[in-house]
Short mmCIF file of C-alpha atoms in Angstrom, two decimals:
data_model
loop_
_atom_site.label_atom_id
_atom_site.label_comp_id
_atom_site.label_asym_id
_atom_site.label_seq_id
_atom_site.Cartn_x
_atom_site.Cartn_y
_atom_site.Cartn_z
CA UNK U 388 -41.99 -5.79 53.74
CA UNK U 389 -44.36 -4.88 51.39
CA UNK U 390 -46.62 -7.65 49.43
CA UNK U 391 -46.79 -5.76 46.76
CA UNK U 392 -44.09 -7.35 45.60
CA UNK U 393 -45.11 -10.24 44.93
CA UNK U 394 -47.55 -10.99 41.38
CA UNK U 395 -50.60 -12.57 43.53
CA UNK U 396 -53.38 -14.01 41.79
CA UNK U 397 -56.94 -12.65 41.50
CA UNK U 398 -58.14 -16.15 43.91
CA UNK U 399 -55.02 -15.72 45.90
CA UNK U 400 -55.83 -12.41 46.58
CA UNK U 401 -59.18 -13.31 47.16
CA UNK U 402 -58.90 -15.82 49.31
CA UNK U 403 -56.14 -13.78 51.43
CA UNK U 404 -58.95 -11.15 51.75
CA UNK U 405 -61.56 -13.67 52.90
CA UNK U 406 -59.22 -15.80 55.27
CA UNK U 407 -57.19 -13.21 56.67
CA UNK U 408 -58.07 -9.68 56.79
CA UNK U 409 -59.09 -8.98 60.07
CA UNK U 410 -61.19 -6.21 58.96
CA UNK U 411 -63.37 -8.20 57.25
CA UNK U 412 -63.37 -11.54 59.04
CA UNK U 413 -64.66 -10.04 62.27
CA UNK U 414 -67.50 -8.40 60.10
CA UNK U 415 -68.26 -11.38 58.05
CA UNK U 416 -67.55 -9.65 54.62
CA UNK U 417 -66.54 -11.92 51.70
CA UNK U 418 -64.39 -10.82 48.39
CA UNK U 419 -67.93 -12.71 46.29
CA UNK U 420 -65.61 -12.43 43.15
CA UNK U 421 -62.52 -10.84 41.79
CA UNK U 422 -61.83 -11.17 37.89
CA UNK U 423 -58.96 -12.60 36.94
CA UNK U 424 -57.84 -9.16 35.50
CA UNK U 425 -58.84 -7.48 38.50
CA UNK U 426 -61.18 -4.93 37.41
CA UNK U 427 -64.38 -5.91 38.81
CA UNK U 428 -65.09 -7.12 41.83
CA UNK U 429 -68.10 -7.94 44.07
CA UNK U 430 -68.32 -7.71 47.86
CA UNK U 431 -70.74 -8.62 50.01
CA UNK U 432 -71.31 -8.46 53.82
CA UNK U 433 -74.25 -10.45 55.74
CA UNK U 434 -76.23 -9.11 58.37
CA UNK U 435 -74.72 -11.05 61.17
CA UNK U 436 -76.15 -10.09 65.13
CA UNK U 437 -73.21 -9.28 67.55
CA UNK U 438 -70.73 -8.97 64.64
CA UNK U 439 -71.70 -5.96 62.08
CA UNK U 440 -75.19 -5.36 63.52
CA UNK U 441 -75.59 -1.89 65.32
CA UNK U 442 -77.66 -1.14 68.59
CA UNK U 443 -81.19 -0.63 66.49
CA UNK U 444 -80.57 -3.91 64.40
CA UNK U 445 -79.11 -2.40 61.42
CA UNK U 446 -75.72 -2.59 59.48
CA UNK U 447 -72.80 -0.75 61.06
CA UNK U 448 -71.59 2.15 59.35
CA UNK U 449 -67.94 1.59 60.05
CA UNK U 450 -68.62 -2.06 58.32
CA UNK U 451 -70.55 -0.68 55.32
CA UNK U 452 -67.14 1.36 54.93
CA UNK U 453 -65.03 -1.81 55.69
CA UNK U 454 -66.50 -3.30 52.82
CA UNK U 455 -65.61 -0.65 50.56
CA UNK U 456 -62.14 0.10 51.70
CA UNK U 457 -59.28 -1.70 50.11
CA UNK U 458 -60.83 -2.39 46.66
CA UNK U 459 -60.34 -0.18 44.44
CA UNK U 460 -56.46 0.88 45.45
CA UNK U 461 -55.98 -2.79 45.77
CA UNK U 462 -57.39 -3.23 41.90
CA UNK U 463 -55.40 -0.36 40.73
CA UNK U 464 -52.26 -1.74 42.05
CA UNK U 465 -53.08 -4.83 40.06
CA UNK U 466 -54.04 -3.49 36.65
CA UNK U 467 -51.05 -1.17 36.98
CA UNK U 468 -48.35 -3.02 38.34
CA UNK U 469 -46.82 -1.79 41.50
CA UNK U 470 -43.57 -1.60 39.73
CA UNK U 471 -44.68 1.18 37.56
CA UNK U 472 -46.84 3.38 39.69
CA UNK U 473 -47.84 4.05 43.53
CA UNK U 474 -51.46 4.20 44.61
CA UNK U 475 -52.62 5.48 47.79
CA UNK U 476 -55.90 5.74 49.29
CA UNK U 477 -56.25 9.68 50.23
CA UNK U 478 -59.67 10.22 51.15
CA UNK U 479 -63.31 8.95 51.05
CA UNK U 480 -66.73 10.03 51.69
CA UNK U 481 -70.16 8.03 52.84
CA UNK U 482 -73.35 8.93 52.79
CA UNK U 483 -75.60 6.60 54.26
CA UNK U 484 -78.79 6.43 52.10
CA UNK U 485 -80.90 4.05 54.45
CA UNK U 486 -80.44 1.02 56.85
CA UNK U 487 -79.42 -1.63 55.60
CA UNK U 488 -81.42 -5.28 57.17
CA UNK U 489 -80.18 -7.54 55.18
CA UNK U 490 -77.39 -9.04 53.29
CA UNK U 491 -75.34 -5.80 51.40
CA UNK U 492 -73.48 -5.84 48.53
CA UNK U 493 -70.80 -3.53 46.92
CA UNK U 494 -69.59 -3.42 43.00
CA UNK U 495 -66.08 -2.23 41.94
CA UNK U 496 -65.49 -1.49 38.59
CA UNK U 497 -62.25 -0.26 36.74
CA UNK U 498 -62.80 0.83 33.36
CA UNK U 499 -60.70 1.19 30.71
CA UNK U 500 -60.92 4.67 30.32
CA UNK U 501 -59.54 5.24 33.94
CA UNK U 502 -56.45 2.94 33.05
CA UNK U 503 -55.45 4.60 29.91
CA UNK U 504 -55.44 7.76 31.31
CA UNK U 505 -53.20 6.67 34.05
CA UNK U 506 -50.77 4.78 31.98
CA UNK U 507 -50.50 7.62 29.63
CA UNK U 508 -49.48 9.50 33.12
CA UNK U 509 -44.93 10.58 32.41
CA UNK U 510 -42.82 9.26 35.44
CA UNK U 511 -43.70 11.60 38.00
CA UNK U 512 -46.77 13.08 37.48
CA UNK U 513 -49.58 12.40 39.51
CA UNK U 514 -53.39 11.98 39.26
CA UNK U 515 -55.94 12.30 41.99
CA UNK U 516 -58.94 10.30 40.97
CA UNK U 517 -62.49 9.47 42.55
CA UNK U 518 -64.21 6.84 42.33
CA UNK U 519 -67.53 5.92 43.69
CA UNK U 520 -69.36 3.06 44.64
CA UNK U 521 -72.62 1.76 45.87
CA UNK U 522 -73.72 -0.16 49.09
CA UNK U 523 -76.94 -1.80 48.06
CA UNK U 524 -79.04 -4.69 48.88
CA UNK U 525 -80.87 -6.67 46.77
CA UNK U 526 -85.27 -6.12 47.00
CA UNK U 527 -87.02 -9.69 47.20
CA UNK U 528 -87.75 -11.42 44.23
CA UNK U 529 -92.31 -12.19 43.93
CA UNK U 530 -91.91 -15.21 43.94
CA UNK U 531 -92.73 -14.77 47.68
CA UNK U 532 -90.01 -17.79 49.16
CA UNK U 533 -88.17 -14.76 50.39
CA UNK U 534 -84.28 -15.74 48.16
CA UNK U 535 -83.25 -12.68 46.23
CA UNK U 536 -81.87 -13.02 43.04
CA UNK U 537 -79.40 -10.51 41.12
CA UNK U 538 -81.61 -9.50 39.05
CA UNK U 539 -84.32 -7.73 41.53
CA UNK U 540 -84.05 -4.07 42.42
CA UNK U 541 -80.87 -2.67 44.31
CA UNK U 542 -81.61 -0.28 47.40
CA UNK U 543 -78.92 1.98 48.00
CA UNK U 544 -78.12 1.51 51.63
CA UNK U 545 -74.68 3.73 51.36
CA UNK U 546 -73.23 5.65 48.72
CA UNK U 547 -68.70 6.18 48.78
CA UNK U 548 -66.80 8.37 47.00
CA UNK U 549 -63.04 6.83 47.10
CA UNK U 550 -60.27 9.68 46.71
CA UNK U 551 -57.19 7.78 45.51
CA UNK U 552 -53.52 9.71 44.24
CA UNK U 553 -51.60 7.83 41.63
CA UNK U 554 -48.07 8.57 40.92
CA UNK U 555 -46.54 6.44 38.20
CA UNK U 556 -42.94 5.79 39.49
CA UNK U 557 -39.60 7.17 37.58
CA UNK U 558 -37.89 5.52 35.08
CA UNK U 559 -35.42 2.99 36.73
CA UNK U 560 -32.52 4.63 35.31
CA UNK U 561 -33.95 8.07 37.07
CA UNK U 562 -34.07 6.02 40.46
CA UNK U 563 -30.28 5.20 40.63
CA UNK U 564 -29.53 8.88 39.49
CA UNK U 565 -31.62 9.77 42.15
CA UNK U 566 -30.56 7.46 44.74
CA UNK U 567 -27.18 7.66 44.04
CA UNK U 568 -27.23 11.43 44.55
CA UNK U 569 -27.93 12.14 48.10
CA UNK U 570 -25.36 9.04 49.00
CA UNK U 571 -22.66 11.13 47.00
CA UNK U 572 -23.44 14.35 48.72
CA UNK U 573 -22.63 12.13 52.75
CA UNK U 574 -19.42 11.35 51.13
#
């Protein structure tokens, strides 16, 4: 069964993420926030030893990609509806930038350029999209008691390019016609 069946909210979603999404939970990552309309999102993934910490004391790479992975074909679905189109994650590309030693964080962000050109897609056609995104982790703040704050420099740890393919779905009166025809040809 599929979930996307069901309307979940942004903190049900979130919290489903956090709670229960084994690749994640092993690694320590946390859904920081999802808007409500699901087009931005933060994630963020501590630098925890023995879970997501590789042999020389850095981030994992598989977990930097973890982080990233279901976001933005998980938003899409949302802003779309999964009644009206099908999103699939294709392809993706890292490139790790340095290592990253501390806590890493990852912002997804769906604009509303992106969505009208995807609505405006005619049942059955198809878009292939990419969409990047940034590892980073946040460079101390001066006031030397070692917290960071938001508003300090990002260090690019990893840079993604997400390759996603959209379809939006036919017309409901084209998915009887076309269900009903290959039943009618067994007959």
């Amino acid at each position: 069964m599929s979930l996307t069946k069901f309307n979940f909210s942004a903190k049900t979603v979130q919290r489903s993420l956090n709670w229960m999404f084994p690749p994640w939970m092993g690694a320590g990552i946390q859904l920081e926030t999802l808007s409500d309309d699901f087009r931005r999102a933060r994630v963020k993934m501590p630098l925890r030893p023995f879970f997501n910490r590789n042999y020389v004391g850095t981030h994992y790479g598989g977990s930097l990609y973890s982080m990233c992975d279901p976001m933005y074909m998980l938003q899409l679905l949302h802003v779309l509806g999964p009644d009206q189109f099908i999103v699939w994650d294709m392809a993706a590309q890292i490139r790790y930038q340095q290592p990253g030693k501390s806590t890493v964080y990852a912002d997804f962000v769906i604009d509303e350029e992106l969505v009208e050109s995807l609505r405006a897609l005619q049942p059955n056609e198809k878009k292939i999209v990419n969409l990047p995104v940034d590892v980073y982790s946040l460079v101390k703040d001066d006031n030397h008691t070692g917290e960071e704050s938001r508003n300090d420099n990002k260090t690019i740890v990893a840079s993604l390019i997400k390759t996603l393919y959209i379809k939006r779905k036919p017309e409901k009166d084209e998915q009887a016609e076309s269900n009903d025809t290959p039943m009618q040809s067994k007959l």
